[in-house]
Amino acid sequence: MRGNKKKVYLDYNSTTPIDKRVLEEMLPFFTEKFGNASSISHAYGWDAEEGVELARDRVAKLINAKSNEIYFTSGGTESINLALLGICKANESKGNHLITCQTEHKAVLDTCEQLIQNGTDITYLPVSKSGNIDLQQLQESITKQTIAVCLMHANNEIGTIHPLAKISKITRESNVLLVTDASQSAGKIPLDVDAYGVDIAILSAHKMYGPKGVGALYVRSGVQLTPMHYGGGQERKLRPGTLNTPGIVGFGKAAELCHMEMQKDADRLQKLIELIEYEFAEEPGIHINGENGQRLPHVTNLTFENIDGSRLIRTLKNLAVSQSSACSSNTLKPSHVLTAIGHDPLLALSSLRIGIGRFTTKNEVRLAIGDIMNAVDQLKLTAP
Ligand code: PLP
């Protein structure tokens, strides 16, 4: 970023900085504890294995799972691929139908595209203005061929939370699996896989102050998944390959910190988001996306009528905010989430996602509000 003014990071839904306490715990696993967690014949391997198993316990505790239901992967995207491709393959004899919704992350939507090539039938449920699915419509979409329902816990662009406990009542009654992408929610809001009736959950460490390139898949005991890779048999043969010990150790520490500090962080961040939304709600031509639904406490998504979104981002030189989700920000396509909640494509392009987190201060939020207000006023004046 250019300029001398203080830079403010407001893109915590894209990624988070590593908490220093996480980094501290990781460091020895790069140097003196560098062993391969699968080397069971010496102390270097035992140290690494101990680190990995502690991390597994901590990640399991965060979502109220059992440790042996956690499998480490390279991140949310890999976990999603393994979950969806793996259950479809394992359940070929049961059926070939999957239900998801239009506002899922690209990692889910693109995996579904691949599944369609393989002969799977996919139903994409529409969503309301607040980003919620209609539960009656979900129930009616389930057929004898349905293997699973895949619905994200919280949306990465507008923060809408799907009511997993209500959804699992439907899936359980129909004997269908519930898969949830919890990359954005885990560590931010409670996720109790037992109480919510989730069968498979996807987690990503870098969204919760842990390192990039590490994730996990929660698979309820008894649920069958076919592996997508073959090799040394690690992760009980579901995800073979030498484990990324420092990354996994960091993920474990991050999960422990989130477990301990989630409520405190959420309460503080919710107040800061309310401050932002209060300021913008008063302004004509500004909409808060997903406003009336249950949402993540640390994100807001605003649409500005008659403002060019790209020019707005360029004007906000000192703010790291996102025009859409990070994964599609190289293309100037309107966000599929914003069009799914009813915005026309032009309006969808005139939107900002503000994601705050553990290290965001009130002062930074105030600075951001002032900068955005000024930029909007300036762009309104210069609009053709
Ligand atoms: N799912 C959601 C909802 C996300 O926001 C992301 C990251 O942007 C992912 C999946 C992908 O996770 P990862 O970056 O760990 O591959």
Coordinates of C-alpha atoms and ligand atoms in Angstrom, one line a residue:
M1 CA 0.0 0.0 0.0
R2 CA 1.2 3.5 -0.8
G3 CA 1.1 6.8 1.2
N4 CA 2.2 7.8 4.7
K5 CA -1.2 7.8 6.4
K6 CA -1.9 5.0 8.9
K7 CA -3.0 1.9 7.1
V8 CA -6.0 0.1 8.5
Y9 CA -6.7 -3.6 7.9
L10 CA -10.4 -4.3 7.6
D11 CA -10.3 -7.5 5.6
Y12 CA -10.4 -10.1 8.4
N13 CA -12.8 -12.4 6.5
S14 CA -10.1 -12.7 3.8
T15 CA -7.4 -13.6 6.3
T16 CA -6.3 -12.8 9.8
P17 CA -2.8 -12.0 11.1
I18 CA -1.3 -14.8 13.2
D19 CA -1.7 -14.1 16.9
K20 CA 1.8 -13.8 18.4
R21 CA 0.9 -16.5 21.0
V22 CA 0.3 -18.8 18.1
L23 CA 3.6 -18.0 16.4
E24 CA 5.5 -18.6 19.6
E25 CA 4.1 -22.1 19.9
M26 CA 4.9 -22.9 16.3
L27 CA 8.5 -21.7 16.2
P28 CA 10.2 -24.7 18.0
F29 CA 8.5 -27.1 15.5
F30 CA 10.5 -25.5 12.6
T31 CA 13.8 -26.0 14.4
E32 CA 14.6 -28.3 17.4
K33 CA 11.3 -30.2 17.1
F34 CA 11.4 -30.6 13.3
G35 CA 10.8 -34.4 13.3
N36 CA 8.2 -36.2 11.1
A37 CA 5.1 -36.9 13.1
S38 CA 5.0 -40.3 11.5
S39 CA 8.5 -41.3 12.6
I40 CA 7.5 -43.5 15.5
S41 CA 11.0 -44.9 16.2
H42 CA 12.7 -41.9 17.8
A43 CA 12.1 -38.9 20.0
Y44 CA 12.1 -36.3 17.2
G45 CA 9.1 -38.1 15.8
W46 CA 7.5 -38.4 19.2
D47 CA 7.8 -34.7 19.8
A48 CA 6.2 -33.8 16.5
E49 CA 3.4 -36.4 17.1
E50 CA 2.8 -34.9 20.5
G51 CA 2.4 -31.5 19.0
V52 CA 0.0 -32.7 16.4
E53 CA -2.1 -34.7 18.9
L54 CA -2.4 -31.7 21.2
A55 CA -3.5 -29.6 18.3
R56 CA -6.1 -32.3 17.3
D57 CA -7.5 -32.2 20.9
R58 CA -7.7 -28.4 20.8
V59 CA -9.4 -28.2 17.4
A60 CA -11.9 -30.9 18.5
K61 CA -12.7 -29.0 21.7
L62 CA -13.4 -25.8 19.8
I63 CA -16.3 -27.6 18.0
N64 CA -17.2 -30.2 20.7
A65 CA -16.0 -33.1 18.6
K66 CA -13.9 -36.1 19.5
S67 CA -10.2 -35.9 18.7
N68 CA -10.4 -38.9 16.4
E69 CA -13.0 -37.1 14.3
I70 CA -10.6 -34.4 13.2
Y71 CA -8.4 -34.8 10.1
F72 CA -5.8 -32.2 9.2
T73 CA -5.6 -30.9 5.6
S74 CA -4.0 -28.0 3.8
G75 CA -7.0 -25.6 4.3
G76 CA -10.7 -25.0 3.8
T77 CA -10.6 -25.6 0.0
E78 CA -9.0 -29.0 0.3
S79 CA -11.3 -30.0 3.1
I80 CA -14.3 -29.0 1.0
N81 CA -13.1 -31.0 -2.0
L82 CA -12.4 -34.0 0.2
A83 CA -15.8 -33.8 1.9
L84 CA -17.9 -33.4 -1.2
L85 CA -16.0 -35.6 -3.6
G86 CA -15.5 -38.1 -0.8
I87 CA -19.1 -38.5 0.3
C88 CA -20.4 -38.7 -3.3
K89 CA -17.9 -41.4 -4.1
A90 CA -18.6 -43.3 -0.9
N91 CA -22.4 -43.1 -1.4
E92 CA -22.6 -44.0 -5.1
S93 CA -24.9 -46.9 -4.3
K94 CA -27.2 -44.7 -2.2
G95 CA -27.8 -41.9 -4.8
N96 CA -26.4 -39.1 -6.8
H97 CA -28.0 -35.9 -5.5
L98 CA -26.6 -33.1 -3.4
I99 CA -28.3 -29.9 -2.2
T100 CA -26.4 -26.7 -1.6
C101 CA -27.2 -23.0 -2.0
Q102 CA -26.4 -20.1 -4.3
T103 CA -24.3 -18.2 -1.8
E104 CA -21.8 -20.8 -0.9
H105 CA -18.0 -20.1 -1.3
K106 CA -16.5 -20.7 -4.7
A107 CA -14.7 -23.7 -3.3
V108 CA -18.0 -25.4 -2.8
L109 CA -19.6 -24.2 -6.0
D110 CA -16.6 -25.2 -8.2
T111 CA -16.4 -28.6 -6.5
C112 CA -20.1 -29.0 -7.3
E113 CA -19.4 -28.1 -11.0
Q114 CA -16.8 -30.9 -11.0
L115 CA -19.4 -33.3 -9.4
I116 CA -21.9 -32.4 -12.2
Q117 CA -19.3 -33.5 -14.7
N118 CA -19.1 -36.8 -12.8
G119 CA -22.9 -37.3 -13.1
T120 CA -24.0 -35.9 -9.7
D121 CA -27.3 -33.9 -9.6
I122 CA -27.0 -30.6 -7.7
T123 CA -29.8 -28.4 -6.4
Y124 CA -28.8 -24.8 -5.7
L125 CA -31.3 -23.4 -3.2
P126 CA -32.1 -19.6 -3.6
V127 CA -31.8 -17.3 -0.7
S128 CA -33.9 -14.4 0.7
K129 CA -32.7 -10.7 0.9
S130 CA -31.1 -11.5 4.2
G131 CA -29.2 -14.5 2.7
N132 CA -31.3 -17.3 4.3
I133 CA -32.7 -20.4 2.7
D134 CA -36.3 -21.4 3.0
L135 CA -36.4 -24.5 5.2
Q136 CA -39.6 -25.8 3.7
Q137 CA -38.0 -25.6 0.3
L138 CA -35.0 -27.5 1.6
Q139 CA -37.2 -30.2 2.9
E140 CA -39.1 -30.4 -0.4
S141 CA -35.8 -30.6 -2.4
I142 CA -34.7 -33.8 -0.6
T143 CA -35.4 -36.9 -2.7
K144 CA -34.6 -40.6 -2.3
Q145 CA -31.4 -40.0 -4.3
T146 CA -30.1 -37.2 -2.0
I147 CA -26.8 -38.0 -0.2
A148 CA -26.1 -34.8 1.5
V149 CA -27.0 -31.2 2.2
C150 CA -24.1 -28.8 2.1
L151 CA -24.7 -25.4 3.7
M152 CA -22.1 -23.0 5.0
H153 CA -22.4 -22.0 8.7
A154 CA -21.7 -18.4 8.0
N155 CA -21.3 -16.5 4.8
N156 CA -17.9 -15.0 4.0
E157 CA -19.3 -11.9 2.2
I158 CA -22.4 -10.8 4.2
G159 CA -22.0 -12.9 7.4
T160 CA -25.4 -14.5 7.3
I161 CA -25.6 -17.5 9.6
H162 CA -27.5 -20.6 8.6
P163 CA -29.6 -22.2 11.4
L164 CA -27.7 -25.5 11.5
A165 CA -29.7 -27.1 14.3
K166 CA -33.0 -26.5 12.4
I167 CA -31.4 -27.7 9.2
S168 CA -30.1 -30.9 10.8
K169 CA -33.6 -31.8 12.1
I170 CA -34.6 -32.0 8.4
T171 CA -31.5 -33.9 7.3
R172 CA -31.7 -36.4 10.1
E173 CA -35.4 -37.1 9.5
S174 CA -34.5 -37.8 5.9
N175 CA -31.4 -39.8 6.6
V176 CA -29.2 -37.4 4.7
L177 CA -25.8 -36.0 5.7
L178 CA -25.3 -32.4 6.7
V179 CA -22.0 -30.9 5.6
T180 CA -21.1 -27.4 6.7
D181 CA -18.3 -25.1 5.6
A182 CA -17.4 -23.4 8.9
S183 CA -14.3 -21.6 7.6
Q184 CA -15.8 -18.2 8.6
S185 CA -17.6 -19.2 11.7
A186 CA -15.3 -21.5 13.7
G187 CA -13.6 -19.6 16.5
K188 CA -15.9 -16.6 16.0
I189 CA -19.3 -17.9 17.0
P190 CA -20.2 -21.1 18.9
L191 CA -20.2 -24.3 16.7
D192 CA -21.2 -27.4 18.5
V193 CA -21.2 -30.2 16.0
D194 CA -23.1 -32.5 18.3
A195 CA -25.8 -30.1 19.4
Y196 CA -26.2 -28.8 15.8
G197 CA -26.3 -32.2 14.3
V198 CA -23.5 -31.6 11.8
D199 CA -22.0 -34.7 10.2
I200 CA -19.0 -33.1 8.4
A201 CA -17.5 -29.6 9.0
I202 CA -14.8 -27.7 7.3
L203 CA -12.3 -25.5 9.2
S204 CA -9.5 -23.1 8.0
A205 CA -6.7 -22.0 10.4
H206 CA -5.9 -18.7 8.7
K207 CA -9.4 -17.3 9.3
M208 CA -8.9 -17.6 13.1
Y209 CA -5.5 -16.1 13.7
G210 CA -3.6 -19.3 12.8
P211 CA -1.3 -19.9 9.8
K212 CA -2.2 -20.2 6.1
G213 CA -2.2 -23.5 4.4
V214 CA -3.7 -25.5 7.3
G215 CA -7.3 -26.7 7.8
A216 CA -9.3 -29.5 9.1
L217 CA -12.2 -31.8 8.3
Y218 CA -14.5 -32.9 11.1
V219 CA -16.1 -36.3 10.1
R220 CA -18.6 -37.7 12.6
S221 CA -17.7 -41.3 13.6
G222 CA -19.3 -43.7 11.3
V223 CA -19.6 -41.4 8.3
Q224 CA -17.9 -42.9 5.3
L225 CA -15.7 -40.8 3.0
T226 CA -13.5 -42.1 0.1
P227 CA -10.0 -40.5 0.1
M228 CA -8.9 -38.4 -2.8
H229 CA -5.2 -39.1 -2.4
Y230 CA -3.2 -42.2 -1.7
G231 CA 0.2 -42.5 0.0
G232 CA 1.7 -43.0 3.4
G233 CA -1.5 -43.6 5.3
Q234 CA -1.4 -40.5 7.5
E235 CA -4.6 -39.2 9.0
R236 CA -6.0 -42.7 9.2
K237 CA -5.6 -43.0 5.4
L238 CA -8.2 -40.3 4.6
R239 CA -5.5 -37.6 3.9
P240 CA -2.1 -39.1 3.4
G241 CA 1.1 -37.0 3.2
T242 CA 3.7 -35.9 5.8
L243 CA 1.9 -33.6 8.2
N244 CA 2.6 -29.9 8.3
T245 CA 3.6 -30.0 12.0
P246 CA 4.3 -26.3 12.7
G247 CA 1.1 -25.3 10.9
I248 CA -1.0 -27.8 12.7
V249 CA 0.5 -26.8 16.1
G250 CA -0.3 -23.2 15.2
F251 CA -3.9 -24.2 14.3
G252 CA -4.3 -25.9 17.6
K253 CA -3.1 -22.9 19.6
A254 CA -5.3 -20.6 17.5
A255 CA -8.3 -22.9 18.2
E256 CA -7.5 -22.9 21.9
L257 CA -7.3 -19.1 22.0
C258 CA -10.6 -18.7 20.1
H259 CA -12.3 -21.1 22.4
M260 CA -11.2 -19.1 25.4
E261 CA -11.7 -15.6 24.0
M262 CA -14.5 -16.0 21.5
Q263 CA -17.2 -14.4 23.6
K264 CA -15.1 -11.4 24.6
D265 CA -13.9 -10.8 21.1
A266 CA -17.4 -11.2 19.6
D267 CA -19.0 -8.7 22.1
R268 CA -16.4 -6.1 21.4
L269 CA -16.4 -6.5 17.6
Q270 CA -20.2 -6.5 17.5
K271 CA -20.2 -3.1 19.1
L272 CA -17.7 -1.7 16.6
I273 CA -19.8 -3.1 13.7
E274 CA -22.9 -1.5 15.2
L275 CA -21.0 1.8 15.3
I276 CA -20.2 1.5 11.6
E277 CA -23.7 0.5 10.6
Y278 CA -25.3 3.2 12.8
E279 CA -23.2 5.9 10.9
F280 CA -24.1 4.5 7.5
A281 CA -27.7 3.6 8.1
E282 CA -28.5 7.3 8.4
E283 CA -27.1 8.1 4.9
P284 CA -29.4 8.0 1.9
G285 CA -28.5 5.5 -0.9
I286 CA -26.5 3.3 1.5
H287 CA -27.7 -0.3 2.2
I288 CA -26.5 -2.8 4.8
N289 CA -26.5 -6.2 3.0
G290 CA -28.2 -9.1 4.8
E291 CA -29.4 -6.6 7.4
N292 CA -32.3 -8.5 8.9
G293 CA -30.8 -11.9 9.2
Q294 CA -28.7 -13.4 12.0
R295 CA -25.1 -12.5 11.1
L296 CA -21.5 -12.9 12.2
P297 CA -20.6 -10.2 14.8
H298 CA -17.5 -8.9 13.0
V299 CA -18.5 -8.2 9.4
T300 CA -20.7 -5.8 7.5
N301 CA -21.3 -5.4 3.8
L302 CA -22.4 -2.1 2.5
T303 CA -23.8 -1.1 -0.9
F304 CA -23.5 2.5 -2.2
E305 CA -26.0 3.6 -4.8
N306 CA -24.6 5.5 -7.8
I307 CA -21.0 5.0 -6.7
D308 CA -18.4 3.1 -8.8
G309 CA -17.2 0.4 -6.5
S310 CA -13.7 0.1 -8.1
R311 CA -13.2 3.8 -7.8
L312 CA -14.3 3.7 -4.2
I313 CA -11.7 1.0 -3.4
R314 CA -9.0 3.0 -5.2
T315 CA -9.9 6.2 -3.3
L316 CA -9.7 4.3 0.0
K317 CA -5.9 4.0 -0.3
N318 CA -5.3 3.5 3.4
L319 CA -8.0 1.0 4.1
A320 CA -7.7 -2.7 3.3
V321 CA -11.4 -3.5 2.6
S322 CA -12.8 -5.9 0.0
Q323 CA -15.1 -5.1 -2.9
S324 CA -16.2 -8.7 -2.9
S325 CA -14.8 -12.0 -1.7
A326 CA -11.0 -12.3 -1.9
C327 CA -11.1 -15.3 -4.1
S328 CA -13.0 -13.6 -6.9
S329 CA -11.5 -10.1 -6.5
N330 CA -9.1 -10.5 -9.6
T331 CA -12.2 -10.5 -11.8
L332 CA -14.6 -7.6 -12.0
K333 CA -17.6 -9.9 -11.9
P334 CA -20.3 -8.8 -9.5
S335 CA -20.4 -10.9 -6.3
H336 CA -22.6 -14.0 -6.7
V337 CA -23.7 -13.6 -3.1
L338 CA -24.9 -10.0 -3.6
T339 CA -26.8 -10.9 -6.8
A340 CA -28.3 -13.9 -5.1
I341 CA -29.8 -11.6 -2.4
G342 CA -31.4 -9.6 -5.1
H343 CA -29.0 -6.8 -6.1
D344 CA -28.7 -6.0 -9.8
P345 CA -25.1 -6.6 -11.0
L346 CA -24.2 -2.9 -11.1
L347 CA -25.3 -2.3 -7.5
A348 CA -23.5 -5.5 -6.5
L349 CA -20.3 -4.0 -7.8
S350 CA -20.8 -0.9 -5.7
S351 CA -20.3 -2.7 -2.4
L352 CA -17.7 -3.0 0.3
R353 CA -17.1 -5.8 2.8
I354 CA -15.7 -4.6 6.1
G355 CA -14.3 -7.4 8.2
I356 CA -12.8 -6.5 11.6
G357 CA -11.0 -8.7 14.1
R358 CA -9.1 -9.3 17.3
F359 CA -6.6 -6.5 16.7
T360 CA -9.0 -3.9 15.3
T361 CA -9.2 -0.8 17.6
K362 CA -12.1 1.7 18.0
N363 CA -9.8 4.4 16.7
E364 CA -9.2 2.4 13.4
V365 CA -13.0 2.0 13.0
R366 CA -13.5 5.7 13.4
L367 CA -10.8 6.5 10.9
A368 CA -12.4 4.1 8.4
I369 CA -15.9 5.6 8.8
G370 CA -14.4 9.0 8.2
D371 CA -12.4 7.9 5.1
I372 CA -15.4 6.0 3.6
M373 CA -17.8 9.0 4.2
N374 CA -15.3 11.4 2.5
A375 CA -14.7 9.1 -0.4
V376 CA -18.4 8.6 -1.0
D377 CA -19.0 12.3 -0.9
Q378 CA -16.1 12.9 -3.3
L379 CA -17.3 10.3 -5.8
K380 CA -20.9 11.5 -5.7
L381 CA -19.6 15.0 -6.7
T382 CA -17.5 13.6 -9.5
A383 CA -20.1 11.1 -10.8
P384 CA -20.8 11.7 -14.5
Ligands
PLP1 N1 -14.9 -21.3 2.6 C1 -15.1 -20.1 3.0 C2 -16.4 -19.7 3.5 C3 -14.1 -19.1 2.9 O1 -14.3 -17.9 3.3 C4 -12.8 -19.6 2.5 C5 -11.7 -18.6 2.3 O2 -11.8 -17.6 1.7 C6 -12.6 -20.9 2.1 C7 -13.7 -21.8 2.2 C8 -11.3 -21.4 1.6 O3 -10.4 -21.6 2.7 P1 -8.9 -21.7 2.5 O4 -8.4 -20.3 2.2 O5 -8.3 -22.2 3.8 O6 -8.6 -22.7 1.4

